[in-house]
Coordinates of C-alpha atoms in Angstrom, one line a residue:
M948 CA 69.4 264.1 -12.8
T949 CA 71.2 262.3 -10.1
T950 CA 70.6 259.1 -8.8
S951 CA 69.0 260.7 -5.6
E952 CA 66.7 262.5 -7.9
H953 CA 65.9 259.3 -10.0
G954 CA 64.7 257.5 -6.6
A955 CA 62.9 260.2 -5.8
G956 CA 61.2 261.4 -8.7
F957 CA 60.0 257.6 -9.3
S958 CA 58.9 257.5 -5.7
A959 CA 56.4 260.5 -6.1
A960 CA 55.6 258.5 -9.3
A961 CA 54.6 255.1 -7.8
A962 CA 52.6 257.1 -5.1
S963 CA 50.9 258.7 -8.0
I964 CA 49.9 255.5 -9.7
A965 CA 49.2 253.6 -6.7
A966 CA 47.3 256.5 -5.5
A967 CA 45.0 256.9 -8.9
A968 CA 43.7 253.2 -8.9
D969 CA 42.9 253.3 -5.0
E970 CA 40.5 256.2 -6.4
A971 CA 39.5 254.3 -9.4
L972 CA 38.3 250.8 -7.4
A973 CA 37.4 252.7 -4.2
S974 CA 34.6 254.7 -6.4
G975 CA 34.0 252.4 -9.3
T976 CA 35.3 254.7 -12.2
L977 CA 37.4 251.7 -13.7
E978 CA 36.2 253.0 -16.8
K979 CA 38.5 256.3 -16.4
I980 CA 41.9 254.6 -16.5
S981 CA 42.8 253.3 -19.8
E982 CA 43.5 249.7 -20.6
A983 CA 46.7 250.7 -22.7
D984 CA 47.6 252.9 -19.1
I985 CA 47.7 249.8 -17.3
A986 CA 49.8 247.8 -20.0
V987 CA 52.4 250.7 -20.0
A988 CA 52.3 250.6 -16.7
L989 CA 53.0 247.3 -16.2
A990 CA 55.4 246.6 -18.9
A991 CA 57.2 249.5 -17.2
L992 CA 57.2 247.9 -13.6
G993 CA 58.1 244.6 -15.4
K994 CA 61.0 245.3 -16.6
L995 CA 62.5 247.4 -14.3
Y996 CA 61.7 244.6 -11.6
A997 CA 64.0 241.6 -14.2
A998 CA 66.5 244.1 -14.9
K999 CA 66.9 245.4 -10.6
V1000 CA 66.9 241.2 -10.0
E1001 CA 69.1 240.3 -13.1
K1002 CA 71.8 243.1 -12.2
S1003 CA 72.0 242.2 -8.3
D1004 CA 71.3 238.4 -8.5
K1005 CA 69.2 238.8 -5.5
I1006 CA 65.1 238.1 -6.2
F1007 CA 62.8 239.9 -3.6
P1008 CA 58.8 240.2 -3.3
P1009 CA 57.7 242.6 -6.2
V1010 CA 54.8 243.5 -4.3
N1011 CA 54.2 242.9 -0.2
Q1012 CA 53.3 239.8 0.7
D1013 CA 49.2 241.3 1.4
A1014 CA 49.1 243.6 -1.4
L1015 CA 47.2 241.2 -4.0
T1016 CA 44.3 239.0 -3.2
A1017 CA 45.1 235.2 -4.6
T1018 CA 42.2 235.6 -6.9
E1019 CA 44.4 239.2 -8.3
T1020 CA 47.8 237.7 -8.0
A1021 CA 46.4 234.8 -10.6
V1022 CA 44.3 237.1 -13.2
L1023 CA 47.7 238.8 -13.1
V1024 CA 49.6 236.3 -13.7
S1025 CA 47.7 234.4 -15.5
E1026 CA 47.4 237.1 -18.3
L1027 CA 50.9 237.9 -17.9
L1028 CA 51.8 234.4 -19.2
R1029 CA 49.3 234.7 -21.8
A1030 CA 50.8 238.1 -23.4
A1031 CA 54.5 236.3 -23.4
D1032 CA 53.6 233.6 -25.1
L1033 CA 54.2 231.2 -22.5
N1034 CA 52.8 228.2 -20.3
V1035 CA 52.7 227.1 -17.2
F1036 CA 55.3 223.8 -17.6
D1037 CA 57.4 227.4 -18.9
L1038 CA 57.6 229.0 -15.9
A1039 CA 58.2 225.9 -13.7
M1040 CA 62.1 226.5 -15.3
W1041 CA 61.9 229.5 -13.7
F1042 CA 60.1 229.2 -10.5
R1043 CA 62.5 227.4 -8.0
R1044 CA 65.4 229.7 -9.1
A1045 CA 68.5 230.5 -6.3
S1046 CA 68.1 233.1 -5.1

């Protein structure tokens, strides 16, 4: 598979996940998406984002500025920190990394 085929495949997969999430949120059928599937997707995307930032030495926004509310961001970040056994002091060391 070529680089452009990988990119196109990833774009299609990302659009599919976004559409499924939007549908579940709009229809109130959150129970149809398993917690395990959400965890797998978040872990894969987190690893990809971190690897891309580390490889390029360029920090880019992981989401568009208005993609998540403040509450959604706080819930997600809090649980990511808890899952990684980190605290806000650990996070503070990384927060001001040079971009």
